[in-house]
Tab-separated table of C-alpha atoms in Angstrom:
chain	number	residue	atom	x	y	z
A	1	ALA	CA	0.000	0.000	0.000
A	2	GLN	CA	1.154	3.494	-0.755
A	3	SER	CA	1.928	5.722	2.211
A	4	VAL	CA	4.042	8.651	3.380
A	5	THR	CA	5.983	9.191	6.575
A	6	GLN	CA	6.891	12.598	7.874
A	7	LEU	CA	9.936	12.626	10.112
A	8	GLY	CA	9.610	15.094	12.947
A	9	SER	CA	6.248	16.209	14.242
A	10	HIS	CA	7.666	19.605	15.195
A	11	VAL	CA	10.421	21.657	13.574
A	12	SER	CA	11.611	24.978	14.952
A	13	VAL	CA	13.783	27.406	12.983
A	14	SER	CA	14.926	30.987	13.305
A	15	GLU	CA	13.676	33.621	10.921
A	16	GLY	CA	15.960	33.657	7.891
A	17	ALA	CA	17.190	30.099	8.433
A	18	LEU	CA	16.773	27.170	6.079
A	19	VAL	CA	13.544	25.219	6.366
A	20	LEU	CA	13.744	21.451	5.785
A	21	LEU	CA	10.676	19.266	6.302
A	22	ARG	CA	11.145	15.581	5.625
A	23	CYS	CA	8.831	13.192	3.826
A	24	ASN	CA	9.516	9.616	2.755
A	25	TYR	CA	7.129	7.585	0.674
A	26	SER	CA	6.393	3.927	0.206
A	27	SER	CA	5.062	2.915	-3.176
A	28	SER	CA	5.414	0.052	-5.618
A	29	VAL	CA	4.478	2.299	-8.535
A	30	PRO	CA	5.672	5.799	-9.456
A	31	PRO	CA	3.932	8.023	-6.929
A	32	TYR	CA	2.172	11.334	-7.259
A	33	LEU	CA	3.238	13.402	-4.247
A	34	PHE	CA	1.909	16.595	-2.728
A	35	TRP	CA	2.779	19.089	-0.019
A	36	TYR	CA	-0.053	21.012	1.620
A	37	VAL	CA	0.074	23.742	4.268
A	38	GLN	CA	-2.571	24.313	6.923
A	39	TYR	CA	-2.808	27.569	8.831
A	40	PRO	CA	-4.767	27.621	12.105
A	41	ASN	CA	-8.514	27.188	11.610
A	42	GLN	CA	-8.128	27.003	7.847
A	43	GLY	CA	-8.284	24.292	5.254
A	44	LEU	CA	-5.325	22.835	3.412
A	45	GLN	CA	-3.628	24.821	0.680
A	46	LEU	CA	-1.503	23.184	-1.994
A	47	LEU	CA	2.160	24.211	-1.913
A	48	LEU	CA	3.419	22.011	-4.732
A	49	LYS	CA	3.053	18.604	-6.351
A	50	TYR	CA	5.201	16.020	-8.109
A	51	THR	CA	3.643	14.452	-11.172
A	52	SER	CA	6.769	12.861	-12.703
A	53	ALA	CA	7.411	15.745	-15.109
A	54	ALA	CA	10.444	17.106	-13.235
A	55	THR	CA	12.201	15.926	-10.083
A	56	LEU	CA	12.702	19.440	-8.689
A	57	VAL	CA	9.354	21.045	-8.108
A	58	LYS	CA	8.900	24.710	-7.270
A	59	GLY	CA	5.832	25.838	-5.392
A	60	ILE	CA	4.286	28.896	-3.875
A	61	ASN	CA	5.813	31.140	-1.210
A	62	GLY	CA	9.371	30.175	-2.146
A	63	PHE	CA	9.050	26.491	-1.274
A	64	GLU	CA	10.456	23.684	-3.371
A	65	ALA	CA	10.809	19.922	-3.112
A	66	GLU	CA	12.991	17.357	-4.824
A	67	PHE	CA	11.802	13.870	-5.703
A	68	LYS	CA	14.584	11.350	-5.057
A	69	LYS	CA	13.648	7.860	-6.122
A	70	SER	CA	16.823	6.286	-4.726
A	71	GLU	CA	16.012	7.666	-1.282
A	72	THR	CA	12.199	7.397	-1.611
A	73	SER	CA	12.054	10.970	-0.405
A	74	PHE	CA	10.235	14.186	-1.236
A	75	HIS	CA	11.582	16.691	1.277
A	76	LEU	CA	10.275	20.261	1.372
A	77	THR	CA	12.728	23.156	1.605
A	78	LYS	CA	12.815	26.919	1.712
A	79	PRO	CA	16.087	28.854	1.830
A	80	SER	CA	14.978	31.536	4.267
A	81	ALA	CA	12.111	31.193	6.737
A	82	HIS	CA	9.601	33.982	7.311
A	83	MET	CA	7.402	34.394	10.349
A	84	SER	CA	4.404	33.880	8.061
A	85	ASP	CA	5.611	30.327	7.274
A	86	ALA	CA	4.601	29.150	10.742
A	87	ALA	CA	1.933	26.510	10.093
A	88	GLU	CA	1.399	22.759	9.839
A	89	TYR	CA	2.694	21.022	6.739
A	90	PHE	CA	1.383	17.768	5.323
A	91	CYS	CA	2.937	15.455	2.794
A	92	ALA	CA	0.497	13.299	0.828
A	93	VAL	CA	0.487	10.614	-1.842
A	94	SER	CA	-2.287	10.121	-4.381
A	95	VAL	CA	-3.524	6.547	-4.173
A	96	LYS	CA	-5.814	4.740	-6.580
A	97	SER	CA	-8.917	3.670	-4.704
A	98	GLY	CA	-12.041	1.743	-5.580
A	99	GLY	CA	-11.909	1.727	-9.339
A	100	SER	CA	-10.830	4.768	-11.267
A	101	ASN	CA	-10.725	7.416	-8.571
A	102	TYR	CA	-7.778	8.602	-6.528
A	103	LYS	CA	-7.673	9.655	-2.901
A	104	LEU	CA	-4.984	11.428	-0.903
A	105	THR	CA	-3.210	9.578	1.884
A	106	PHE	CA	-1.568	12.036	4.256
A	107	GLY	CA	1.311	11.918	6.669
A	108	LYS	CA	0.770	12.972	10.264
A	109	GLY	CA	2.029	16.471	9.647
A	110	THR	CA	4.931	18.627	10.791
A	111	LEU	CA	4.324	21.773	12.793
A	112	LEU	CA	6.770	24.493	11.779
A	113	THR	CA	7.585	27.188	14.300
A	114	VAL	CA	9.564	30.251	13.233
A	115	ASN	CA	11.370	32.172	15.956
A	116	PRO	CA	12.195	35.874	15.588
B	1	GLY	CA	-17.842	31.358	-4.776
B	2	ALA	CA	-14.124	31.372	-5.345
B	3	GLY	CA	-13.349	28.416	-3.126
B	4	VAL	CA	-14.826	25.476	-1.286
B	5	SER	CA	-17.090	26.521	1.558
B	6	GLN	CA	-18.332	24.477	4.480
B	7	SER	CA	-20.964	25.058	7.109
B	8	PRO	CA	-21.248	25.201	9.987
B	9	ARG	CA	-17.639	25.995	10.863
B	10	TYR	CA	-18.152	24.704	14.396
B	11	LYS	CA	-20.663	22.225	15.713
B	12	VAL	CA	-21.157	20.985	19.249
B	13	ALA	CA	-23.380	17.961	19.672
B	14	LYS	CA	-24.429	15.881	22.616
B	15	ARG	CA	-23.647	12.212	22.342
B	16	GLY	CA	-26.429	10.473	20.489
B	17	GLN	CA	-27.518	13.473	18.431
B	18	ASP	CA	-27.553	13.470	14.652
B	19	VAL	CA	-25.540	16.109	12.774
B	20	ALA	CA	-25.396	17.295	9.170
B	21	LEU	CA	-22.368	18.981	7.676
B	22	ARG	CA	-22.582	20.864	4.392
B	23	CYS	CA	-20.037	21.355	1.627
B	24	ASP	CA	-20.264	23.737	-1.337
B	25	PRO	CA	-17.571	22.779	-3.852
B	26	ILE	CA	-16.004	25.005	-6.457
B	27	SER	CA	-18.495	25.516	-9.267
B	28	GLY	CA	-17.962	23.021	-12.062
B	29	HIS	CA	-15.826	20.620	-10.066
B	30	VAL	CA	-16.883	17.074	-10.812
B	31	SER	CA	-15.098	15.338	-7.960
B	32	LEU	CA	-15.885	15.831	-4.289
B	33	PHE	CA	-14.102	14.263	-1.328
B	34	TRP	CA	-14.723	14.124	2.420
B	35	TYR	CA	-11.868	13.672	4.880
B	36	GLN	CA	-11.779	13.361	8.668
B	37	GLN	CA	-8.934	14.994	10.592
B	38	ALA	CA	-8.521	13.955	14.214
B	39	LEU	CA	-6.574	16.201	16.552
B	40	GLY	CA	-2.873	16.076	15.812
B	41	GLN	CA	-3.298	13.820	12.795
B	42	GLY	CA	-3.358	14.145	9.050
B	43	PRO	CA	-6.667	14.016	7.188
B	44	GLU	CA	-8.062	10.575	6.447
B	45	PHE	CA	-10.251	9.771	3.450
B	46	LEU	CA	-13.919	9.085	4.067
B	47	THR	CA	-15.745	9.072	0.753
B	48	TYR	CA	-15.692	10.235	-2.872
B	49	PHE	CA	-18.329	11.496	-5.313
B	50	GLN	CA	-18.129	11.890	-9.060
B	51	ASN	CA	-21.034	14.200	-9.833
B	52	GLU	CA	-23.947	12.706	-7.911
B	53	ALA	CA	-22.566	9.181	-7.816
B	54	GLN	CA	-20.859	8.000	-4.652
B	55	LEU	CA	-18.117	5.845	-6.125
B	56	ASP	CA	-16.052	5.155	-3.043
B	57	LYS	CA	-17.167	5.004	0.559
B	58	SER	CA	-14.431	2.736	1.792
B	59	GLY	CA	-13.260	5.218	4.448
B	60	LEU	CA	-16.568	5.688	6.247
B	61	PRO	CA	-15.893	4.350	9.754
B	62	SER	CA	-19.343	2.958	10.449
B	63	ASP	CA	-22.873	2.791	9.132
B	64	ARG	CA	-23.652	5.849	11.248
B	65	PHE	CA	-21.883	7.918	8.594
B	66	PHE	CA	-23.798	8.772	5.455
B	67	ALA	CA	-23.002	11.194	2.629
B	68	GLU	CA	-24.968	12.418	-0.341
B	69	ARG	CA	-24.637	14.768	-3.297
B	70	PRO	CA	-28.057	14.519	-4.946
B	71	GLU	CA	-27.627	17.112	-7.702
B	72	GLY	CA	-23.923	16.756	-8.249
B	73	SER	CA	-23.051	19.997	-6.496
B	74	VAL	CA	-23.620	20.544	-2.768
B	75	SER	CA	-22.828	17.595	-0.543
B	76	THR	CA	-23.952	16.732	2.962
B	77	LEU	CA	-22.181	14.440	5.408
B	78	LYS	CA	-24.530	13.110	8.042
B	79	ILE	CA	-23.508	11.406	11.245
B	80	GLN	CA	-26.199	9.614	13.195
B	81	ARG	CA	-26.097	8.931	16.916
B	82	THR	CA	-22.822	10.779	17.365
B	83	GLN	CA	-20.155	9.332	19.644
B	84	GLN	CA	-17.232	11.065	21.320
B	85	GLU	CA	-14.806	9.412	18.945
B	86	ASP	CA	-16.516	11.286	16.088
B	87	SER	CA	-15.014	14.544	17.391
B	88	ALA	CA	-12.758	15.803	14.617
B	89	VAL	CA	-12.475	18.335	11.831
B	90	TYR	CA	-14.358	17.256	8.731
B	91	LEU	CA	-12.802	18.556	5.537
B	92	CYS	CA	-14.374	18.710	2.125
B	93	ALA	CA	-12.337	18.965	-1.062
B	94	SER	CA	-13.209	19.263	-4.725
B	95	SER	CA	-11.303	18.793	-7.944
B	96	LEU	CA	-12.031	19.356	-11.598
B	97	ILE	CA	-10.878	16.207	-13.350
B	98	PRO	CA	-12.278	12.840	-12.261
B	99	GLY	CA	-10.036	9.826	-12.224
B	100	SER	CA	-6.841	11.872	-12.177
B	101	GLY	CA	-4.101	11.161	-9.671
B	102	THR	CA	-2.415	14.486	-10.329
B	103	ASP	CA	-5.349	16.868	-10.254
B	104	THR	CA	-5.263	19.296	-7.339
B	105	GLN	CA	-7.808	18.875	-4.597
B	106	TYR	CA	-9.010	22.202	-3.201
B	107	PHE	CA	-9.989	22.099	0.447
B	108	GLY	CA	-12.607	23.951	2.409
B	109	PRO	CA	-11.955	25.379	5.893
B	110	GLY	CA	-13.545	22.391	7.577
B	111	THR	CA	-16.211	21.848	10.197
B	112	ARG	CA	-14.928	21.228	13.715
B	113	LEU	CA	-17.283	18.760	15.392
B	114	THR	CA	-17.150	18.348	19.150
B	115	VAL	CA	-19.255	15.600	20.712
B	116	LEU	CA	-19.849	15.972	24.435
């Protein structure tokens, strides 16, 4: 079964520091992978997605992620953290379910704290 | 509207009461998903609609959970005889292209259900 694992339930960085949020996947077929961000009391917003077109994917708000098949990883990075990046981040894999539809299977999330 | 909307945003129910949660997807989106997000966890898939057809209900935790989308637009998730373990945020998402593993799912803000 396809799944994702997020390493680290809480990451704390200083403003201006590198952000690195880790996600590893398990899949027997080429996966479709997503990163979503959730701000308090809001729904999930797509940051970026990997659809096999390019291994380095650039998203919104300066985030990017690199798909590494050899490491089964899809880590999320941002060179310089802003206070506004403080939120919960979810990695997800798109899984075929019940015929022709796909559903998202999420990791448990990583809470990012940015310190001034 | 511009995005997915859900109502109510907050719902408190006494154990044993029935509740109904509403989702208004993005206009024209064929696919509609419901997810359940327990505290401190990632969202988990409940059910999927393509237009008015419920094609996948494999994630519904019990027969107390029922969802419908009678006209292929607005959807309602109903929970009968609520239990404390039903306390969670219920997220609705919609997407444009059915049967696509890469299509973006757009999420609503969620309904936070608390069962006392």
